[in-house]
JSON list of C-alpha atoms in Angstrom, two decimals:
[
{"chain": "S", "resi": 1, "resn": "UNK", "atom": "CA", "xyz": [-18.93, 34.78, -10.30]},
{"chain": "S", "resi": 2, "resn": "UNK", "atom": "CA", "xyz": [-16.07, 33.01, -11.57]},
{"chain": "S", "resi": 3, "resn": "UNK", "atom": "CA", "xyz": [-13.80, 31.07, -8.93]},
{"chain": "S", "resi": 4, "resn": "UNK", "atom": "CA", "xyz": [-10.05, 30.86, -9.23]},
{"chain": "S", "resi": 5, "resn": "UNK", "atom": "CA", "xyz": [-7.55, 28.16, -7.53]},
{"chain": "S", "resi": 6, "resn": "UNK", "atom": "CA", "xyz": [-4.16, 30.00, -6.42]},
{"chain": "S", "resi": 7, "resn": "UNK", "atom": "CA", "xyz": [-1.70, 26.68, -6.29]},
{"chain": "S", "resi": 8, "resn": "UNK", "atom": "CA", "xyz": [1.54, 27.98, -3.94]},
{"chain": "S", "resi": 9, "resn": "UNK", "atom": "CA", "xyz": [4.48, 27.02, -5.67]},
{"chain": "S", "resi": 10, "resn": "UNK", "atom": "CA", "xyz": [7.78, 26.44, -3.17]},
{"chain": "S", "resi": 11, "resn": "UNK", "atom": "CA", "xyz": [11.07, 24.54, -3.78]},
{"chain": "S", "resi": 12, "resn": "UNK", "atom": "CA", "xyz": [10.90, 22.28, -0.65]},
{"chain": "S", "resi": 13, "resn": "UNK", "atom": "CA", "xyz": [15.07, 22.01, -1.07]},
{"chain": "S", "resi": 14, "resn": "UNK", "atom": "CA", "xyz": [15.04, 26.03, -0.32]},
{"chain": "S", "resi": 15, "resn": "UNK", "atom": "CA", "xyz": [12.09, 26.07, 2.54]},
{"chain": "S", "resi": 16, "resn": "UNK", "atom": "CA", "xyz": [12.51, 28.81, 5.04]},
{"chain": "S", "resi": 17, "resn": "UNK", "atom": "CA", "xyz": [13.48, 28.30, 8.49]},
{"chain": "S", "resi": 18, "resn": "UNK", "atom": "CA", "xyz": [10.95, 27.13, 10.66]},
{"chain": "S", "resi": 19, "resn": "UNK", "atom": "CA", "xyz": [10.63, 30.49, 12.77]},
{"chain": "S", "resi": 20, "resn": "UNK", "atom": "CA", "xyz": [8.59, 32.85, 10.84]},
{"chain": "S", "resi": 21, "resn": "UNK", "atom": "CA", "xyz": [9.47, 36.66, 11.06]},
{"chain": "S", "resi": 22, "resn": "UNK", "atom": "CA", "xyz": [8.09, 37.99, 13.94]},
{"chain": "S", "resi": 23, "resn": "UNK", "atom": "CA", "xyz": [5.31, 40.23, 11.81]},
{"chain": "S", "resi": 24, "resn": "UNK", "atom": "CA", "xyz": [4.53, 37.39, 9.13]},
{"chain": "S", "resi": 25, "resn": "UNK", "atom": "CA", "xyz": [1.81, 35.68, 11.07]},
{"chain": "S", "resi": 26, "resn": "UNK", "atom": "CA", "xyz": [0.13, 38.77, 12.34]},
{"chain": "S", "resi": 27, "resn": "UNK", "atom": "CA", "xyz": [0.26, 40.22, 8.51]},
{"chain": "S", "resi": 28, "resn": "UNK", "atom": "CA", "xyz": [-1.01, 37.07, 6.84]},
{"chain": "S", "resi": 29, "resn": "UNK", "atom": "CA", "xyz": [-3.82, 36.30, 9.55]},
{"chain": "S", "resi": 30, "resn": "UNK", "atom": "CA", "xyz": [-5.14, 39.90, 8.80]},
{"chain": "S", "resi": 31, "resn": "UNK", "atom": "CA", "xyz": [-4.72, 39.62, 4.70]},
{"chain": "S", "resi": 32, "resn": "UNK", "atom": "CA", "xyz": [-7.09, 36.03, 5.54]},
{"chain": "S", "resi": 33, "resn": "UNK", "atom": "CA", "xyz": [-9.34, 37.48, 7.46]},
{"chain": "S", "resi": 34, "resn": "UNK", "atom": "CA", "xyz": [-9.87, 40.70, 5.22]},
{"chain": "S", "resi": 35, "resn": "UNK", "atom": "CA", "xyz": [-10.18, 38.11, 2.12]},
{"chain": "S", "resi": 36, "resn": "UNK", "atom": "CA", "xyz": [-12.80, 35.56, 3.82]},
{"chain": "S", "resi": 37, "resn": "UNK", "atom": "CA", "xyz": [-14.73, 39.12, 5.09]},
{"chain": "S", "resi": 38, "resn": "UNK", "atom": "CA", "xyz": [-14.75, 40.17, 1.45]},
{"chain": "S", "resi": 39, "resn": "UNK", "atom": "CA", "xyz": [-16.75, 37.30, 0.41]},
{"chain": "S", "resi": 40, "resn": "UNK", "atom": "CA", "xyz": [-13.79, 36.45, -1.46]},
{"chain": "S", "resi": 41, "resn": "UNK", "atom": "CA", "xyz": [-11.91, 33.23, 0.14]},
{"chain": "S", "resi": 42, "resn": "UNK", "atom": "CA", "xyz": [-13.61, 30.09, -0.36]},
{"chain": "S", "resi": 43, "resn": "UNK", "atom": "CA", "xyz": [-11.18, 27.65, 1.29]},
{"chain": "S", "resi": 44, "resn": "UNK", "atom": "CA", "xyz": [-7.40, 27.43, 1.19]},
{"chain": "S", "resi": 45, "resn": "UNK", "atom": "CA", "xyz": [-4.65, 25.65, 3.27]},
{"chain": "S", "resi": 46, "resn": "UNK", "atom": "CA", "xyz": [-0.87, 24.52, 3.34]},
{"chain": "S", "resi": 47, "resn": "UNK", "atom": "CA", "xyz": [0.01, 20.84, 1.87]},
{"chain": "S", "resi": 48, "resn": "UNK", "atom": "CA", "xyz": [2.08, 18.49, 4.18]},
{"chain": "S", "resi": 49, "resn": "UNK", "atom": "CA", "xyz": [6.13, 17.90, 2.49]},
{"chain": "S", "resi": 50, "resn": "UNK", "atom": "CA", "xyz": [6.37, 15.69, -0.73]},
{"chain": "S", "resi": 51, "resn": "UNK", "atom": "CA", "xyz": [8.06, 13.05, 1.79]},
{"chain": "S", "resi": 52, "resn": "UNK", "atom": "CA", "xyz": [3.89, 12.50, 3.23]},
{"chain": "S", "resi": 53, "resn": "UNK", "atom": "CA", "xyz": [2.68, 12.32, -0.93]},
{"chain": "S", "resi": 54, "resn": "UNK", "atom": "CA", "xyz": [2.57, 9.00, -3.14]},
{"chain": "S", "resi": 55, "resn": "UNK", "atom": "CA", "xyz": [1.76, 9.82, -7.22]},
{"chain": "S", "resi": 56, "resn": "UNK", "atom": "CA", "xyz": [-0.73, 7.99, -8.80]},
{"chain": "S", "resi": 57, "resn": "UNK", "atom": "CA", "xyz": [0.06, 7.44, -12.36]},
{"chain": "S", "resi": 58, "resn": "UNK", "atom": "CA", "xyz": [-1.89, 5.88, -15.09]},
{"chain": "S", "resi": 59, "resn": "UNK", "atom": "CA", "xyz": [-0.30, 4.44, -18.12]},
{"chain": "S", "resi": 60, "resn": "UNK", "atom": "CA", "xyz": [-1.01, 1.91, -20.47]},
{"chain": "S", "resi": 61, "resn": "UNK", "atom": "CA", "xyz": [-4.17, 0.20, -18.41]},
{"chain": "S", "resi": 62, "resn": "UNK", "atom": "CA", "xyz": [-2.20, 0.13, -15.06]},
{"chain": "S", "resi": 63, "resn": "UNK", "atom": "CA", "xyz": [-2.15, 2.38, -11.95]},
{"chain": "S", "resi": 64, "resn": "UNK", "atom": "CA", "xyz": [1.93, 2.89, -10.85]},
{"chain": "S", "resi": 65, "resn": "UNK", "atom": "CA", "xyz": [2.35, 4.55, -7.38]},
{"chain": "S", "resi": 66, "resn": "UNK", "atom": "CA", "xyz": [5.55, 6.79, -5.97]},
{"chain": "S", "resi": 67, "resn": "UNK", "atom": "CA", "xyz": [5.87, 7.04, -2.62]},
{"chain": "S", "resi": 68, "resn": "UNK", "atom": "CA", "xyz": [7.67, 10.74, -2.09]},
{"chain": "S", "resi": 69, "resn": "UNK", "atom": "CA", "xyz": [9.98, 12.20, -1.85]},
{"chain": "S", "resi": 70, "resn": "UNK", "atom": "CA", "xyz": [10.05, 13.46, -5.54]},
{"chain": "S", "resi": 71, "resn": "UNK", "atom": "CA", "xyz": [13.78, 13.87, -5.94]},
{"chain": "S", "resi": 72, "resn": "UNK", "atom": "CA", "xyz": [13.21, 14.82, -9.78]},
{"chain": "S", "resi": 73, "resn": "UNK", "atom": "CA", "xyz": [10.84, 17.66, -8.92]},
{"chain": "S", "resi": 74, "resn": "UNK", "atom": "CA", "xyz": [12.43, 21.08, -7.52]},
{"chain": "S", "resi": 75, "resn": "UNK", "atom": "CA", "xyz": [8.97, 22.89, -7.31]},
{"chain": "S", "resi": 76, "resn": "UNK", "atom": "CA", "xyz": [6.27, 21.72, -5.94]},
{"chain": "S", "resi": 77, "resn": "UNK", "atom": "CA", "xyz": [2.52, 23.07, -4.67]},
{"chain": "S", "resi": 78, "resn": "UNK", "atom": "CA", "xyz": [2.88, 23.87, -0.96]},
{"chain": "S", "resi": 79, "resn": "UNK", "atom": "CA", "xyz": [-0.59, 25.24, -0.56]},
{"chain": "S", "resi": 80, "resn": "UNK", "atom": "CA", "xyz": [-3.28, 26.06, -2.43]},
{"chain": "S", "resi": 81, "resn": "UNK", "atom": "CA", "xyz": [-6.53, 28.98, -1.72]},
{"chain": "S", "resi": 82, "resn": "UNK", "atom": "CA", "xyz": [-9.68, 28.73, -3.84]},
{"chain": "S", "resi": 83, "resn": "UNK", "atom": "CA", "xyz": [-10.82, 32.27, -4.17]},
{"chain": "S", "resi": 84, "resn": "UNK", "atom": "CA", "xyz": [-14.21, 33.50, -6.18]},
{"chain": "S", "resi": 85, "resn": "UNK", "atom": "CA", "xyz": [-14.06, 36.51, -7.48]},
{"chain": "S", "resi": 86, "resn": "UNK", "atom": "CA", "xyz": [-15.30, 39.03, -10.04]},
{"chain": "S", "resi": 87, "resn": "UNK", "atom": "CA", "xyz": [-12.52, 38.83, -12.70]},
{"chain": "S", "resi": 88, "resn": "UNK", "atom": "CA", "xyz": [-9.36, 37.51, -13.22]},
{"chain": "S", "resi": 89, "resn": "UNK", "atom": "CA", "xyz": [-7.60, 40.86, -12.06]},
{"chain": "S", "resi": 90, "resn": "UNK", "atom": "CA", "xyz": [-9.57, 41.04, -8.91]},
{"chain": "S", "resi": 91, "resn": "UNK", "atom": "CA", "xyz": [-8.06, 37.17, -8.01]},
{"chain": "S", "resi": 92, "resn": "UNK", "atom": "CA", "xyz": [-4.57, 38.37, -9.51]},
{"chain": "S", "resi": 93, "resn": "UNK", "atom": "CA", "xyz": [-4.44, 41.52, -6.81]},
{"chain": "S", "resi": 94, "resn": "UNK", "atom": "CA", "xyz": [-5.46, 39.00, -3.97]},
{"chain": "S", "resi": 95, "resn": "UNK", "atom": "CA", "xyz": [-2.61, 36.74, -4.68]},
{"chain": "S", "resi": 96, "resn": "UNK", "atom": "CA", "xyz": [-0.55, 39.71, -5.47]},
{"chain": "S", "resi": 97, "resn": "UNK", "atom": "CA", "xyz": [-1.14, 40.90, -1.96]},
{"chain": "S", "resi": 98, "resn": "UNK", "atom": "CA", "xyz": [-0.89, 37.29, -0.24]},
{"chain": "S", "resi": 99, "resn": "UNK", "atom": "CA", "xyz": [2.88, 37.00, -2.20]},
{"chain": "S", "resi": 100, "resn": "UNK", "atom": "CA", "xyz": [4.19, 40.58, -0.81]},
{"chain": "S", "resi": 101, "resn": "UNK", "atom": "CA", "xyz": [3.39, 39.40, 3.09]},
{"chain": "S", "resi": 102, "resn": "UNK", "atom": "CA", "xyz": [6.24, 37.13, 2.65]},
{"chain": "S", "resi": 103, "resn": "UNK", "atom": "CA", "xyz": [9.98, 38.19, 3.27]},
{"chain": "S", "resi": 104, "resn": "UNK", "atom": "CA", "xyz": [11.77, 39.61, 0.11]},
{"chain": "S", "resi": 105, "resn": "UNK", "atom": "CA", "xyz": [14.67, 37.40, 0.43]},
{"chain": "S", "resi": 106, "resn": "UNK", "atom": "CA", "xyz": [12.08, 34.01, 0.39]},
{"chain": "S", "resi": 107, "resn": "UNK", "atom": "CA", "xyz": [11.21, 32.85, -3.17]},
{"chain": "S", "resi": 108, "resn": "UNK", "atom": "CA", "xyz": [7.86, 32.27, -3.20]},
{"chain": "S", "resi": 109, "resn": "UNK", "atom": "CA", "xyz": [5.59, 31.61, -6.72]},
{"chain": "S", "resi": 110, "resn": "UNK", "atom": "CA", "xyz": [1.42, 31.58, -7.10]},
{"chain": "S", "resi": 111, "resn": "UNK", "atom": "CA", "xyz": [0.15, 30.01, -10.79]},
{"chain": "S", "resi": 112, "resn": "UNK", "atom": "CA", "xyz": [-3.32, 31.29, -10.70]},
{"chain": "S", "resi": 113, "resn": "UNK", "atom": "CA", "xyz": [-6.24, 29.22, -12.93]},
{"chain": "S", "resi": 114, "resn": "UNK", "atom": "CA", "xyz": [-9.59, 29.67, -13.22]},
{"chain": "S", "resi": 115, "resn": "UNK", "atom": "CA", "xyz": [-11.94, 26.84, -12.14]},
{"chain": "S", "resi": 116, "resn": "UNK", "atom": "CA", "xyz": [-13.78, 25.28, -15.26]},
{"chain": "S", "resi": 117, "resn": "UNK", "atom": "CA", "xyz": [-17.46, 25.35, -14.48]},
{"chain": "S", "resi": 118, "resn": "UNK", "atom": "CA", "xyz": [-19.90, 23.01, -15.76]}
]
C-alpha cells in the first residue's frame, strides 16, 4: 500500500492563540486515535517555530546555513503525518477530516504527496 506524507502548512505571522477551543483537543485526539486504529497513521507530529530551524543550503560546492527566523517565508510546514493508505482519495479524506477539526475562522493548509518507493 502506498504511503502519503500530509506536510501542515501555517503562516507562523497569523498562529492562533495559544488556548485551543475548548472541543479542539478532545476532537483531534479522537480523529488520531480512529486513524492510528485504522491501520492508517504511521507517525505524525507538530514542528517547533522557524525561530528553533537553521537552512542548509548547497550551492556551488559549499554548504551556507540560516539560522531562523525566515522573515522571507510567510508559510511554512508546522507539522507533518505520514499516513499509508489504499489510494490517494482514501489519504485525501483523512486530511480532509484532520483540516475540518480546526476552527473555521483559522487558516489552516495540508499539501498531500505520495512517498516515492524504491
Amino acid at each position: 500500500m502506498p504511503r502519503f506524507l500530509s506536510m501542515i502548512r501555517i503562516d507562523e505571522s497569523q498562529l492562533p492563540p495559544k488556548d485551543f477551543p475548548a472541543d479542539f483537543e478532545q476532537k483531534m485526539g479522537a480523529l488520531l486515535e480512529e486513524i492510528t486504529k485504522a491501520g492508517v497513521m504511521l507517525d505524525t507530529a507538530g514542528l517547533t517555530p522557524t525561530a528553533q530551524a537553521t537552512r542548509i543550503t548547497w550551492s556551488e560546492g559549499r554548504l551556507a546555513y540560516t539560522d531562523g527566523p525566515f522573515t522571507e517565508t510567510k508559510e511554512v510546514v508546522g507539522g507533518y503525518a505520514i499516513m499509508q493508505c489504499k489510494d490517494k482519495a482514501e489519504a485525501l479524506e483523512w486530511t480532509n477530516r484532520f483540516l475540518a477539526i480546526h476552527p473555521a475562522e483559522w487558516t489552516v493548509a495540508a499539501e498531500l504527496r505520495e512517498i516515492a518507493e524504491g
